[in-house]
Amino acid sequence: MAGTADGRPSIFPTLLYADAKAAIRQLTEALGFTELSVYEGEDGAVLHAELVQGNGAVMVGSKGRGGVFDSAMRDAGPAGVYVVVDDVDAHHRRAVDHGVEILMPPTDQDYGSRDYMARDAEGNIWSFGTYAPQTTG
């Protein structure tokens, strides 16, 4: 599998939202992502946004814009994304303080990770924890 020579991530989960602007607010304010870029159409729809967390990123856009990806994702269910964070408990407190629905509180796992699980406003499942598999040999 090819990676990027300069260390940039090579996999970017991409999520479409009915209200992408609200999703971006929740992901940045409550779940600690940083807005890297947001491109909007003339109608205010989010054409493309990139949000970063650590050395990873997710791409976000508005549903209903048309095009091949939007059409392919039309009947897709919620997605699940795992994000590595250094301090699970502090991250969890921030999410709770912002009213995020918590599905599982911070829990120590048998495989050595500590993580918690949350649902965003449109049903996507976000797990935040310390598990960070080594992806290079």
mmCIF file of C-alpha atoms in Angstrom:
data_model
loop_
_atom_site.group_PDB
_atom_site.id
_atom_site.type_symbol
_atom_site.label_atom_id
_atom_site.label_comp_id
_atom_site.label_asym_id
_atom_site.label_seq_id
_atom_site.Cartn_x
_atom_site.Cartn_y
_atom_site.Cartn_z
ATOM 1 C CA MET A 1 0.000 0.000 0.000
ATOM 2 C CA ALA A 2 1.404 3.386 -0.937
ATOM 3 C CA GLY A 3 1.711 6.104 1.662
ATOM 4 C CA THR A 4 2.814 9.682 1.347
ATOM 5 C CA ALA A 5 6.528 10.377 1.378
ATOM 6 C CA ASP A 6 6.160 13.509 3.508
ATOM 7 C CA GLY A 7 4.215 11.796 6.321
ATOM 8 C CA ARG A 8 0.771 13.144 5.450
ATOM 9 C CA PRO A 9 -2.094 10.744 6.169
ATOM 10 C CA SER A 10 -3.101 8.596 3.222
ATOM 11 C CA ILE A 11 -6.638 7.726 4.391
ATOM 12 C CA PHE A 12 -9.356 10.341 4.947
ATOM 13 C CA PRO A 13 -12.812 9.300 6.152
ATOM 14 C CA THR A 14 -15.380 11.363 4.251
ATOM 15 C CA LEU A 15 -18.790 12.107 5.754
ATOM 16 C CA LEU A 16 -21.801 13.890 4.287
ATOM 17 C CA TYR A 17 -24.265 15.685 6.560
ATOM 18 C CA ALA A 18 -27.725 17.189 6.056
ATOM 19 C CA ASP A 19 -26.437 20.158 8.093
ATOM 20 C CA ALA A 20 -22.691 20.158 7.462
ATOM 21 C CA LYS A 21 -22.186 23.554 9.122
ATOM 22 C CA ALA A 22 -23.700 22.248 12.380
ATOM 23 C CA ALA A 23 -21.575 19.098 12.093
ATOM 24 C CA ILE A 24 -18.424 21.180 11.680
ATOM 25 C CA ARG A 25 -19.358 23.218 14.772
ATOM 26 C CA GLN A 26 -19.917 20.063 16.826
ATOM 27 C CA LEU A 27 -16.734 18.393 15.614
ATOM 28 C CA THR A 28 -14.600 21.464 16.327
ATOM 29 C CA GLU A 29 -16.196 22.825 19.488
ATOM 30 C CA ALA A 30 -17.173 19.581 21.231
ATOM 31 C CA LEU A 31 -14.807 16.979 19.814
ATOM 32 C CA GLY A 32 -11.609 18.967 19.392
ATOM 33 C CA PHE A 33 -11.097 18.959 15.637
ATOM 34 C CA THR A 34 -9.446 21.962 14.008
ATOM 35 C CA GLU A 35 -10.963 23.458 10.885
ATOM 36 C CA LEU A 36 -8.319 23.384 8.142
ATOM 37 C CA SER A 37 -10.524 24.496 5.252
ATOM 38 C CA VAL A 38 -14.186 24.975 4.371
ATOM 39 C CA TYR A 39 -15.434 25.672 0.853
ATOM 40 C CA GLU A 40 -19.049 26.720 0.424
ATOM 41 C CA GLY A 41 -21.234 26.998 -2.643
ATOM 42 C CA GLU A 42 -23.241 30.095 -3.484
ATOM 43 C CA ASP A 43 -26.224 28.541 -1.695
ATOM 44 C CA GLY A 44 -24.202 28.106 1.521
ATOM 45 C CA ALA A 45 -23.845 24.331 1.179
ATOM 46 C CA VAL A 46 -20.501 22.955 2.314
ATOM 47 C CA LEU A 47 -18.881 21.685 -0.868
ATOM 48 C CA HIS A 48 -15.799 20.393 0.944
ATOM 49 C CA ALA A 49 -14.277 20.813 4.394
ATOM 50 C CA GLU A 50 -11.190 19.360 6.016
ATOM 51 C CA LEU A 51 -10.982 18.971 9.784
ATOM 52 C CA VAL A 52 -7.816 17.784 11.492
ATOM 53 C CA GLN A 53 -7.104 15.971 14.732
ATOM 54 C CA GLY A 54 -3.496 15.110 15.479
ATOM 55 C CA ASN A 55 -1.897 14.000 12.202
ATOM 56 C CA GLY A 56 -5.195 12.743 10.729
ATOM 57 C CA ALA A 57 -8.123 14.413 9.055
ATOM 58 C CA VAL A 58 -11.712 13.912 7.971
ATOM 59 C CA MET A 59 -13.443 15.428 4.978
ATOM 60 C CA VAL A 60 -16.973 16.766 5.440
ATOM 61 C CA GLY A 61 -19.592 17.990 2.984
ATOM 62 C CA SER A 62 -23.286 18.708 2.612
ATOM 63 C CA LYS A 63 -25.717 16.036 1.444
ATOM 64 C CA GLY A 64 -27.873 16.750 -1.576
ATOM 65 C CA ARG A 65 -25.336 18.635 -3.696
ATOM 66 C CA GLY A 66 -25.463 16.144 -6.544
ATOM 67 C CA GLY A 67 -22.546 14.423 -8.164
ATOM 68 C CA VAL A 68 -21.281 10.863 -8.121
ATOM 69 C CA PHE A 69 -20.158 10.743 -4.448
ATOM 70 C CA ASP A 70 -23.357 12.342 -3.142
ATOM 71 C CA SER A 71 -25.420 9.924 -5.217
ATOM 72 C CA ALA A 72 -23.383 6.920 -4.063
ATOM 73 C CA MET A 73 -23.757 7.967 -0.404
ATOM 74 C CA ARG A 74 -27.486 8.769 -0.620
ATOM 75 C CA ASP A 75 -28.652 5.587 1.121
ATOM 76 C CA ALA A 76 -25.542 5.048 3.251
ATOM 77 C CA GLY A 77 -26.032 4.564 6.962
ATOM 78 C CA PRO A 78 -23.994 6.206 9.678
ATOM 79 C CA ALA A 79 -20.242 5.730 9.614
ATOM 80 C CA GLY A 80 -17.846 4.899 12.423
ATOM 81 C CA VAL A 81 -14.510 6.669 12.847
ATOM 82 C CA TYR A 82 -11.778 5.999 15.439
ATOM 83 C CA VAL A 83 -9.590 8.939 16.483
ATOM 84 C CA VAL A 84 -6.444 8.653 18.610
ATOM 85 C CA VAL A 85 -6.238 11.193 21.452
ATOM 86 C CA ASP A 86 -3.668 11.565 24.243
ATOM 87 C CA ASP A 87 -6.030 12.272 27.154
ATOM 88 C CA VAL A 88 -9.242 10.277 26.765
ATOM 89 C CA ASP A 89 -10.790 11.521 29.999
ATOM 90 C CA ALA A 90 -10.229 15.215 29.232
ATOM 91 C CA HIS A 91 -11.542 14.692 25.690
ATOM 92 C CA HIS A 92 -14.616 12.934 27.083
ATOM 93 C CA ARG A 93 -15.274 15.774 29.577
ATOM 94 C CA ARG A 94 -15.169 18.288 26.722
ATOM 95 C CA ALA A 95 -17.676 16.248 24.722
ATOM 96 C CA VAL A 96 -19.998 15.900 27.730
ATOM 97 C CA ASP A 97 -19.738 19.632 28.464
ATOM 98 C CA HIS A 98 -20.952 20.297 24.911
ATOM 99 C CA GLY A 99 -23.890 17.899 25.175
ATOM 100 C CA VAL A 100 -22.552 15.174 22.883
ATOM 101 C CA GLU A 101 -24.410 11.855 23.195
ATOM 102 C CA ILE A 102 -22.047 9.412 24.897
ATOM 103 C CA LEU A 103 -22.585 5.743 24.029
ATOM 104 C CA MET A 104 -19.766 4.369 26.188
ATOM 105 C CA PRO A 105 -17.847 6.257 28.892
ATOM 106 C CA PRO A 106 -14.038 6.082 29.057
ATOM 107 C CA THR A 107 -13.245 2.397 29.439
ATOM 108 C CA ASP A 108 -9.991 0.458 29.773
ATOM 109 C CA GLN A 109 -9.943 -2.245 27.097
ATOM 110 C CA ASP A 110 -8.380 -5.722 27.338
ATOM 111 C CA TYR A 111 -5.991 -4.851 24.495
ATOM 112 C CA GLY A 112 -4.477 -1.925 26.422
ATOM 113 C CA SER A 113 -6.432 1.016 25.035
ATOM 114 C CA ARG A 114 -8.602 3.458 26.947
ATOM 115 C CA ASP A 115 -11.442 4.818 24.846
ATOM 116 C CA TYR A 116 -14.979 6.151 24.759
ATOM 117 C CA MET A 117 -17.688 6.243 22.124
ATOM 118 C CA ALA A 118 -20.036 9.048 21.070
ATOM 119 C CA ARG A 119 -22.732 9.699 18.464
ATOM 120 C CA ASP A 120 -22.784 12.966 16.529
ATOM 121 C CA ALA A 121 -25.952 14.912 15.775
ATOM 122 C CA GLU A 122 -26.588 12.950 12.561
ATOM 123 C CA GLY A 123 -25.887 9.461 13.870
ATOM 124 C CA ASN A 124 -22.228 8.853 13.008
ATOM 125 C CA ILE A 125 -20.280 6.969 15.661
ATOM 126 C CA TRP A 126 -17.003 8.470 16.877
ATOM 127 C CA SER A 127 -14.599 6.529 19.089
ATOM 128 C CA PHE A 128 -11.759 8.380 20.791
ATOM 129 C CA GLY A 129 -8.954 6.502 22.474
ATOM 130 C CA THR A 130 -5.313 5.685 22.949
ATOM 131 C CA TYR A 131 -5.128 2.707 20.569
ATOM 132 C CA ALA A 132 -2.726 3.605 17.766
ATOM 133 C CA PRO A 133 -1.641 0.598 15.714
ATOM 134 C CA GLN A 134 1.764 0.670 14.092
ATOM 135 C CA THR A 135 1.151 0.895 10.345
ATOM 136 C CA THR A 136 4.725 0.661 9.111
ATOM 137 C CA GLY A 137 7.175 -2.203 9.466
#
